[in-house]
Amino acid sequence: MELEFATRCLYGDKEKFEKESTGAISFPIYQTATYAHPEVGQSTGFDYSRLQNPTREHLEKVVASLEKGIDALAFSSGMAAITALMEIFKPGDHIITEADLYGGSIRLFDNINKKNGVTFSHVNCSKEDISKYINENTKAIYIETPTNPMMNVTDIRKIADIAKEHDLLLIVDNTFLSPYFQNPLELGADVVIHSGTKYLGGHNDTLAGFVVTNSQEISDKLRFIIKTIGSGLAPFDSWLILRGIKTLPIRMEKSQENAKAIVDFLLSEPKVKKVYYPGIPGSDGYEICKKQARGFGAMITFEVESKDLAKHILKHTQIIPFAESLGGVETLLTYPCTQTHADVPEDVRIANGITDCVLRLSAGIEDSKDLIGDLKYAIDSYDGYKALYI
Ligand SMILES: *Cc1c(COP(=O)(O)O)cnc(C)c1O
């Protein structure tokens, strides 16, 4: 029996589950480093928690079932997941990546992986023809859609077709929409990445990351890597993410509803120059996002009329914290140019549209009236303060 998404958030793909022997409804936290063996040559299937841990494995099965992969691996953060995945490449390999990616991913590729001999072409995959960047060393395409933070939407199926034609892996960071709204593996991707810190965990209380795949070969390689480099998610954190996932569908619905209300408000504000949200009909990504996803998500990027106004808003919201991260129950405002994308070279950042007038908002699950009131206060109070800035 194929279970529906919301049910899988609680039980995973039930057929694959071993029964927990006590019948505990909340899956236990196996807070153990090691496991006793009955005798030489025999194992319970659990030897050492760097390799196997029941709580982490339970979480991995739930995430695999949400993304329709054959395997998911849970890491100590999103960056740990991406770092482990990059270990499948070797010096000389070339990877095409989306130009507008999470800043930490760009930092990893351009500083660590490049040093180890992997080369990259950063391309605007939503607009440019990526075929012309493919050479004989190209091994993979790495995208986000919508991108962080400019919300560019790329047609996953179209890129998957190009990847198949040239025998390249397609890797999609699906953090922004979560598996509730989008399943890249079903659209032809080979690997899905998640920062589990965001929507999967959902409570701004721990870090986690996932690599999900529908390829046995990649799964085998990654199982070897996780046991060797030791960046797997700890049992307690695995449990927190399991608990977060139980409410993923209702959190995604409420966050998206709030995001839509905030987008309507921002569009009506004269001091807001541009709003980037794929759910705005007629906007660049609208049709593609509608075709390949079940929703538009709850991330909004907007540009205000000046840097001073941007800074003023960040200082004067009373409810919404000015903080990095996204995807939690609390609405957060982020300033990409000094936070998530601070390490991206300025010319690259500006070419991608991330100016010092750009703010990113992750809508949470509060009452939207309070959120809009808070933003309105922060924007309206600017005129009174303006003299102080000049
Ligand atoms: C946050 C984020 C990451 C990194 O995840 P961490 O859990 O913070 O290490 C990767 N990709 C995207 C799109 C993100 O938003």
Short mmCIF file of C-alpha atoms and ligand atoms in Angstrom, two decimals:
data_model
loop_
_atom_site.label_atom_id
_atom_site.label_comp_id
_atom_site.label_asym_id
_atom_site.label_seq_id
_atom_site.Cartn_x
_atom_site.Cartn_y
_atom_site.Cartn_z
CA MET A 1 0.00 0.00 0.00
CA GLU A 2 1.39 3.38 -1.02
CA LEU A 3 0.93 5.80 1.88
CA GLU A 4 0.15 9.47 1.34
CA PHE A 5 2.73 12.15 2.12
CA ALA A 6 1.37 13.35 5.49
CA THR A 7 1.18 9.75 6.72
CA ARG A 8 4.74 9.06 5.57
CA CYS A 9 5.85 12.07 7.67
CA LEU A 10 4.81 10.04 10.72
CA TYR A 11 5.56 6.48 9.67
CA GLY A 12 7.85 6.57 6.68
CA ASP A 13 7.27 3.87 4.15
CA LYS A 14 5.85 1.42 6.66
CA GLU A 15 6.67 -1.75 4.85
CA LYS A 16 10.37 -1.02 5.12
CA PHE A 17 10.23 -0.53 8.89
CA GLU A 18 11.27 -2.94 11.55
CA LYS A 19 8.94 -2.81 14.53
CA GLU A 20 10.25 -1.04 17.59
CA SER A 21 10.04 -3.74 20.24
CA THR A 22 8.37 -1.78 23.08
CA GLY A 23 5.69 -0.25 20.89
CA ALA A 24 6.86 3.26 21.81
CA ILE A 25 4.99 5.76 19.63
CA SER A 26 7.86 8.23 19.70
CA PHE A 27 10.86 6.47 18.20
CA PRO A 28 13.53 6.00 20.92
CA ILE A 29 16.79 7.91 21.01
CA TYR A 30 19.47 5.23 20.90
CA GLN A 31 22.07 7.29 22.73
CA THR A 32 24.86 4.79 22.38
CA ALA A 33 28.28 4.88 20.77
CA THR A 34 28.70 1.13 20.42
CA TYR A 35 26.85 -2.22 20.48
CA ALA A 36 27.67 -5.59 22.05
CA HIS A 37 28.29 -8.56 19.77
CA PRO A 38 26.88 -12.00 20.68
CA GLU A 39 30.08 -13.73 19.58
CA VAL A 40 32.93 -13.42 17.10
CA GLY A 41 31.63 -13.17 13.57
CA GLN A 42 28.11 -12.20 14.68
CA SER A 43 26.53 -8.76 14.78
CA THR A 44 23.11 -7.37 15.64
CA GLY A 45 23.51 -5.30 12.49
CA PHE A 46 24.75 -2.46 14.67
CA ASP A 47 28.48 -2.20 15.37
CA TYR A 48 29.37 1.41 16.06
CA SER A 49 27.30 4.61 15.83
CA ARG A 50 29.51 6.28 13.24
CA LEU A 51 28.32 3.50 10.90
CA GLN A 52 24.86 2.63 12.17
CA ASN A 53 22.44 4.03 14.71
CA PRO A 54 18.77 2.99 14.90
CA THR A 55 17.45 6.53 15.49
CA ARG A 56 19.42 7.94 12.58
CA GLU A 57 18.40 5.02 10.35
CA HIS A 58 14.75 5.52 11.22
CA LEU A 59 15.06 9.18 10.23
CA GLU A 60 16.86 8.25 7.02
CA LYS A 61 14.04 5.91 6.04
CA VAL A 62 11.44 8.61 6.65
CA VAL A 63 13.37 11.15 4.55
CA ALA A 64 13.99 8.61 1.76
CA SER A 65 10.26 7.89 1.64
CA LEU A 66 9.38 11.63 1.49
CA GLU A 67 11.76 12.22 -1.42
CA LYS A 68 10.97 8.87 -3.11
CA GLY A 69 14.62 7.81 -3.00
CA ILE A 70 16.01 4.34 -2.37
CA ASP A 71 18.32 5.74 0.30
CA ALA A 72 18.82 8.87 2.39
CA LEU A 73 21.82 9.65 4.56
CA ALA A 74 21.61 12.01 7.53
CA PHE A 75 24.55 14.32 8.22
CA SER A 76 25.40 16.76 10.99
CA SER A 77 24.48 19.75 8.79
CA GLY A 78 23.53 20.63 5.24
CA MET A 79 27.13 21.59 4.53
CA ALA A 80 28.35 18.25 5.93
CA ALA A 81 25.96 16.52 3.51
CA ILE A 82 27.21 18.51 0.50
CA THR A 83 30.85 18.03 1.57
CA ALA A 84 30.36 14.27 1.77
CA LEU A 85 28.66 14.21 -1.62
CA MET A 86 31.58 16.11 -3.18
CA GLU A 87 33.86 13.22 -2.09
CA ILE A 88 32.45 11.14 -4.94
CA PHE A 89 34.31 13.43 -7.39
CA LYS A 90 38.03 13.33 -8.14
CA PRO A 91 40.68 15.85 -9.22
CA GLY A 92 40.09 16.92 -12.83
CA ASP A 93 36.31 16.50 -12.66
CA HIS A 94 34.24 19.48 -13.77
CA ILE A 95 30.85 20.44 -12.34
CA ILE A 96 28.33 22.97 -13.65
CA THR A 97 26.58 24.78 -10.82
CA GLU A 98 23.82 27.31 -10.63
CA ALA A 99 25.40 30.77 -10.16
CA ASP A 100 22.93 31.89 -7.49
CA LEU A 101 23.40 29.25 -4.81
CA TYR A 102 23.39 29.25 -1.02
CA GLY A 103 26.58 31.17 -0.13
CA GLY A 104 28.00 28.30 1.92
CA SER A 105 27.82 25.96 -1.08
CA ILE A 106 29.71 28.47 -3.25
CA ARG A 107 32.30 28.83 -0.47
CA LEU A 108 32.74 25.06 -0.32
CA PHE A 109 33.07 24.64 -4.09
CA ASP A 110 35.38 27.60 -4.72
CA ASN A 111 37.66 27.19 -1.71
CA ILE A 112 37.78 23.55 -0.64
CA ASN A 113 36.76 21.49 -3.68
CA LYS A 114 38.65 23.68 -6.14
CA LYS A 115 41.79 23.30 -4.03
CA ASN A 116 41.31 19.54 -4.36
CA GLY A 117 41.28 19.75 -8.16
CA VAL A 118 37.58 19.86 -9.02
CA THR A 119 36.66 22.70 -11.40
CA PHE A 120 33.38 24.58 -11.62
CA SER A 121 31.40 26.70 -14.05
CA HIS A 122 28.83 28.86 -12.31
CA VAL A 123 25.96 29.39 -14.72
CA ASN A 124 22.52 30.96 -14.48
CA CYS A 125 20.73 27.67 -15.17
CA SER A 126 17.29 29.27 -15.30
CA LYS A 127 18.27 31.51 -18.24
CA GLU A 128 21.42 30.25 -19.99
CA ASP A 129 21.89 27.21 -22.20
CA ILE A 130 24.04 25.00 -19.99
CA SER A 131 25.01 22.62 -22.84
CA LYS A 132 27.76 24.94 -24.00
CA TYR A 133 29.56 24.59 -20.66
CA ILE A 134 29.74 20.78 -20.86
CA ASN A 135 33.20 19.37 -21.66
CA GLU A 136 34.71 15.88 -21.55
CA ASN A 137 35.51 16.22 -17.84
CA THR A 138 32.05 17.37 -16.82
CA LYS A 139 30.52 14.94 -14.34
CA ALA A 140 27.58 16.72 -12.74
CA ILE A 141 25.14 19.62 -12.68
CA TYR A 142 24.32 21.13 -9.30
CA ILE A 143 21.27 23.38 -8.94
CA GLU A 144 18.83 24.91 -6.48
CA THR A 145 15.32 25.82 -7.53
CA PRO A 146 14.09 28.26 -6.39
CA THR A 147 17.58 29.63 -5.72
CA ASN A 148 18.79 31.14 -2.46
CA PRO A 149 18.21 34.07 -2.32
CA MET A 150 17.09 35.37 -5.73
CA MET A 151 14.32 32.78 -6.19
CA ASN A 152 15.31 31.88 -9.78
CA VAL A 153 13.34 28.85 -10.93
CA THR A 154 14.93 26.22 -13.16
CA ASP A 155 13.06 23.59 -15.14
CA ILE A 156 14.31 20.41 -13.44
CA ARG A 157 13.06 18.04 -16.15
CA LYS A 158 14.74 20.05 -18.87
CA ILE A 159 18.09 20.02 -17.05
CA ALA A 160 17.63 16.30 -16.26
CA ASP A 161 17.24 15.58 -19.98
CA ILE A 162 20.51 17.39 -20.73
CA ALA A 163 22.19 15.51 -17.85
CA LYS A 164 20.96 12.12 -19.15
CA GLU A 165 22.07 12.91 -22.69
CA HIS A 166 25.64 13.62 -21.51
CA ASP A 167 25.73 11.01 -18.74
CA LEU A 168 26.01 13.61 -15.96
CA LEU A 169 24.63 13.45 -12.45
CA LEU A 170 21.92 15.97 -11.66
CA ILE A 171 22.07 17.15 -8.05
CA VAL A 172 19.24 19.35 -6.75
CA ASP A 173 19.32 21.19 -3.42
CA ASN A 174 15.63 21.01 -2.51
CA THR A 175 15.88 22.89 0.79
CA PHE A 176 13.66 25.82 -0.22
CA LEU A 177 10.52 23.90 -1.18
CA SER A 178 11.04 20.79 0.97
CA PRO A 179 9.76 17.39 -0.20
CA TYR A 180 6.25 18.54 0.68
CA PHE A 181 6.16 20.83 -2.35
CA GLN A 182 8.74 19.34 -4.73
CA ASN A 183 10.33 15.95 -5.45
CA PRO A 184 13.30 16.40 -7.84
CA LEU A 185 14.03 12.64 -8.08
CA GLU A 186 10.62 12.18 -9.71
CA LEU A 187 11.56 14.88 -12.24
CA GLY A 188 14.76 13.10 -13.29
CA ALA A 189 17.35 14.23 -10.71
CA ASP A 190 19.81 11.63 -9.36
CA VAL A 191 20.58 13.21 -6.00
CA VAL A 192 18.64 15.53 -3.70
CA ILE A 193 20.26 17.63 -0.99
CA HIS A 194 18.54 19.09 2.06
CA SER A 195 19.61 21.36 4.78
CA GLY A 196 17.50 19.54 7.37
CA THR A 197 18.13 22.53 9.62
CA LYS A 198 15.43 24.32 7.64
CA TYR A 199 11.94 22.97 6.86
CA LEU A 200 12.52 19.32 7.80
CA GLY A 201 13.61 20.22 11.35
CA GLY A 202 11.42 23.28 11.21
CA HIS A 203 11.98 24.69 14.70
CA ASN A 204 15.28 26.59 14.46
CA ASP A 205 16.65 24.29 17.16
CA THR A 206 19.25 22.06 15.51
CA LEU A 207 21.33 21.51 12.39
CA ALA A 208 21.06 18.54 10.02
CA GLY A 209 21.61 17.68 6.38
CA PHE A 210 20.56 14.97 3.94
CA VAL A 211 21.65 13.39 0.71
CA VAL A 212 18.87 11.36 -0.93
CA THR A 213 19.40 9.26 -4.03
CA ASN A 214 17.69 6.72 -6.23
CA SER A 215 20.99 5.22 -7.39
CA GLN A 216 22.35 2.16 -5.59
CA GLU A 217 25.85 3.00 -6.76
CA ILE A 218 25.75 6.50 -5.21
CA SER A 219 24.16 5.14 -2.05
CA ASP A 220 26.99 2.58 -1.68
CA LYS A 221 29.64 5.25 -2.21
CA LEU A 222 28.01 7.58 0.31
CA ARG A 223 27.63 4.82 2.94
CA PHE A 224 31.36 4.25 2.64
CA ILE A 225 32.06 7.99 2.90
CA ILE A 226 29.82 8.58 5.95
CA LYS A 227 31.41 5.71 7.86
CA THR A 228 34.87 6.90 6.91
CA ILE A 229 34.64 10.64 7.52
CA GLY A 230 32.22 10.42 10.45
CA SER A 231 29.87 13.33 9.76
CA GLY A 232 26.64 11.43 10.43
CA LEU A 233 23.85 13.01 12.46
CA ALA A 234 23.87 12.35 16.22
CA PRO A 235 21.01 10.31 17.78
CA PHE A 236 19.40 13.18 19.69
CA ASP A 237 19.48 15.48 16.67
CA SER A 238 18.04 12.69 14.54
CA TRP A 239 15.15 12.49 16.97
CA LEU A 240 14.57 16.26 16.84
CA ILE A 241 14.38 16.15 13.05
CA LEU A 242 12.03 13.14 13.20
CA ARG A 243 9.78 15.14 15.49
CA GLY A 244 9.98 18.17 13.22
CA ILE A 245 9.00 16.16 10.14
CA LYS A 246 5.78 14.97 11.81
CA THR A 247 4.31 18.46 11.30
CA LEU A 248 5.99 19.26 7.97
CA PRO A 249 2.76 19.36 5.91
CA ILE A 250 0.82 21.69 8.22
CA ARG A 251 3.87 23.93 8.76
CA MET A 252 4.46 24.21 5.00
CA GLU A 253 0.81 25.07 4.35
CA LYS A 254 0.67 27.72 7.07
CA SER A 255 4.07 29.21 6.18
CA GLN A 256 3.05 29.44 2.52
CA GLU A 257 -0.27 31.07 3.44
CA ASN A 258 1.63 33.67 5.51
CA ALA A 259 4.15 34.17 2.71
CA LYS A 260 1.36 34.93 0.24
CA ALA A 261 -0.17 37.51 2.61
CA ILE A 262 3.25 39.12 3.14
CA VAL A 263 3.92 39.19 -0.61
CA ASP A 264 0.60 41.01 -1.18
CA PHE A 265 1.57 43.54 1.48
CA LEU A 266 5.08 44.07 0.09
CA LEU A 267 3.71 44.53 -3.44
CA SER A 268 1.51 47.36 -2.13
CA GLU A 269 4.39 49.17 -0.38
CA PRO A 270 5.87 52.05 -2.39
CA LYS A 271 9.24 51.77 -0.60
CA VAL A 272 9.58 48.15 -1.74
CA LYS A 273 10.99 48.18 -5.25
CA LYS A 274 10.82 44.51 -6.18
CA VAL A 275 9.46 41.31 -4.70
CA TYR A 276 10.92 37.95 -5.72
CA TYR A 277 8.47 35.11 -5.07
CA PRO A 278 7.70 32.42 -7.65
CA GLY A 279 4.01 32.44 -6.69
CA ILE A 280 3.42 35.90 -8.19
CA PRO A 281 1.46 35.22 -11.41
CA GLY A 282 3.39 36.43 -14.43
CA SER A 283 6.73 36.46 -12.58
CA ASP A 284 9.70 34.72 -14.20
CA GLY A 285 9.49 31.40 -12.37
CA TYR A 286 5.73 31.17 -11.95
CA GLU A 287 4.79 28.79 -14.79
CA ILE A 288 7.71 26.39 -14.29
CA CYS A 289 7.27 26.29 -10.53
CA LYS A 290 3.56 25.63 -10.98
CA LYS A 291 4.34 22.76 -13.35
CA GLN A 292 7.01 21.00 -11.30
CA ALA A 293 6.04 21.77 -7.70
CA ARG A 294 2.90 21.51 -5.60
CA GLY A 295 3.39 24.95 -4.07
CA PHE A 296 5.53 28.07 -4.17
CA GLY A 297 6.94 27.84 -0.66
CA ALA A 298 7.40 30.46 2.01
CA MET A 299 10.65 32.20 1.06
CA ILE A 300 10.46 35.79 -0.13
CA THR A 301 13.26 38.07 -1.28
CA PHE A 302 12.59 41.78 -1.68
CA GLU A 303 14.46 44.88 -2.60
CA VAL A 304 13.82 48.15 -0.81
CA GLU A 305 14.60 51.65 -2.06
CA SER A 306 17.85 52.14 -0.15
CA LYS A 307 20.51 50.44 1.92
CA ASP A 308 19.59 52.68 4.87
CA LEU A 309 15.99 51.52 4.70
CA ALA A 310 17.14 47.89 4.58
CA LYS A 311 19.24 48.42 7.71
CA HIS A 312 16.42 50.33 9.39
CA ILE A 313 13.96 47.47 8.82
CA LEU A 314 16.41 44.95 10.27
CA LYS A 315 16.80 47.05 13.39
CA HIS A 316 13.16 48.00 13.92
CA THR A 317 11.03 44.89 13.58
CA GLN A 318 9.62 44.07 17.00
CA ILE A 319 8.56 40.47 16.39
CA ILE A 320 10.57 39.22 13.44
CA PRO A 321 14.19 38.49 14.43
CA PHE A 322 17.07 39.57 12.20
CA ALA A 323 18.79 36.20 11.91
CA GLU A 324 20.30 33.78 9.46
CA SER A 325 18.50 30.59 8.54
CA LEU A 326 15.01 29.80 7.28
CA GLY A 327 12.30 27.21 7.25
CA GLY A 328 11.42 27.32 10.93
CA VAL A 329 8.19 28.16 12.74
CA GLU A 330 9.58 31.63 13.54
CA THR A 331 9.59 34.16 10.70
CA LEU A 332 13.15 35.42 10.14
CA LEU A 333 14.63 38.32 8.21
CA THR A 334 18.09 37.88 6.72
CA TYR A 335 20.47 40.33 5.07
CA PRO A 336 22.19 38.16 2.43
CA CYS A 337 25.00 40.60 1.59
CA THR A 338 26.45 40.52 5.12
CA GLN A 339 25.18 37.11 6.24
CA THR A 340 24.50 34.09 4.01
CA HIS A 341 26.44 35.50 1.04
CA ALA A 342 29.13 37.55 2.81
CA ASP A 343 31.91 35.30 1.49
CA VAL A 344 30.75 35.49 -2.13
CA PRO A 345 32.97 37.99 -4.02
CA GLU A 346 31.17 41.34 -4.27
CA ASP A 347 31.12 41.49 -8.08
CA VAL A 348 29.60 37.98 -8.27
CA ARG A 349 27.09 38.82 -5.57
CA ILE A 350 25.97 42.00 -7.31
CA ALA A 351 25.85 40.31 -10.71
CA ASN A 352 23.43 37.83 -9.15
CA GLY A 353 21.24 40.71 -7.92
CA ILE A 354 22.19 40.51 -4.24
CA THR A 355 22.67 44.22 -3.57
CA ASP A 356 22.70 45.87 -0.15
CA CYS A 357 19.02 46.78 -0.67
CA VAL A 358 17.99 43.09 -0.75
CA LEU A 359 16.35 41.38 2.23
CA ARG A 360 15.26 37.76 2.55
CA LEU A 361 12.28 36.70 4.59
CA SER A 362 11.39 33.19 5.68
CA ALA A 363 7.71 33.16 6.61
CA GLY A 364 6.91 31.18 9.75
CA ILE A 365 3.61 30.14 11.29
CA GLU A 366 2.69 33.20 13.36
CA ASP A 367 -0.52 35.13 12.67
CA SER A 368 0.10 36.98 9.41
CA LYS A 369 -1.59 40.12 10.79
CA ASP A 370 1.19 40.47 13.36
CA LEU A 371 3.89 39.84 10.76
CA ILE A 372 2.51 42.41 8.33
CA GLY A 373 1.97 44.91 11.15
CA ASP A 374 5.57 44.41 12.23
CA LEU A 375 6.95 44.94 8.71
CA LYS A 376 4.69 47.94 8.17
CA TYR A 377 5.87 49.54 11.39
CA ALA A 378 9.52 48.96 10.46
CA ILE A 379 9.03 50.46 7.00
CA ASP A 380 6.76 53.37 8.02
CA SER A 381 8.97 54.45 10.92
CA TYR A 382 11.84 55.02 8.47
CA ASP A 383 10.72 58.51 7.41
CA GLY A 384 10.92 59.73 10.99
CA TYR A 385 14.43 58.32 11.36
CA LYS A 386 15.73 59.33 7.98
CA ALA A 387 17.35 62.53 9.19
CA LEU A 388 19.46 60.48 11.59
CA TYR A 389 20.99 58.45 8.77
CA ILE A 390 21.87 61.35 6.49
C1 LIG B 1 21.16 26.48 4.87
C2 LIG B 1 21.35 25.91 3.54
C3 LIG B 1 22.37 24.99 3.29
C4 LIG B 1 23.39 24.60 4.35
O1 LIG B 1 22.79 23.87 5.37
P1 LIG B 1 23.31 23.90 6.91
O2 LIG B 1 22.36 22.98 7.57
O3 LIG B 1 23.20 25.32 7.36
O4 LIG B 1 24.72 23.44 6.91
C5 LIG B 1 22.46 24.45 2.02
N1 LIG B 1 21.61 24.80 1.04
C6 LIG B 1 20.61 25.70 1.24
C7 LIG B 1 19.69 26.05 0.12
C8 LIG B 1 20.45 26.29 2.50
O5 LIG B 1 19.49 27.18 2.69
#
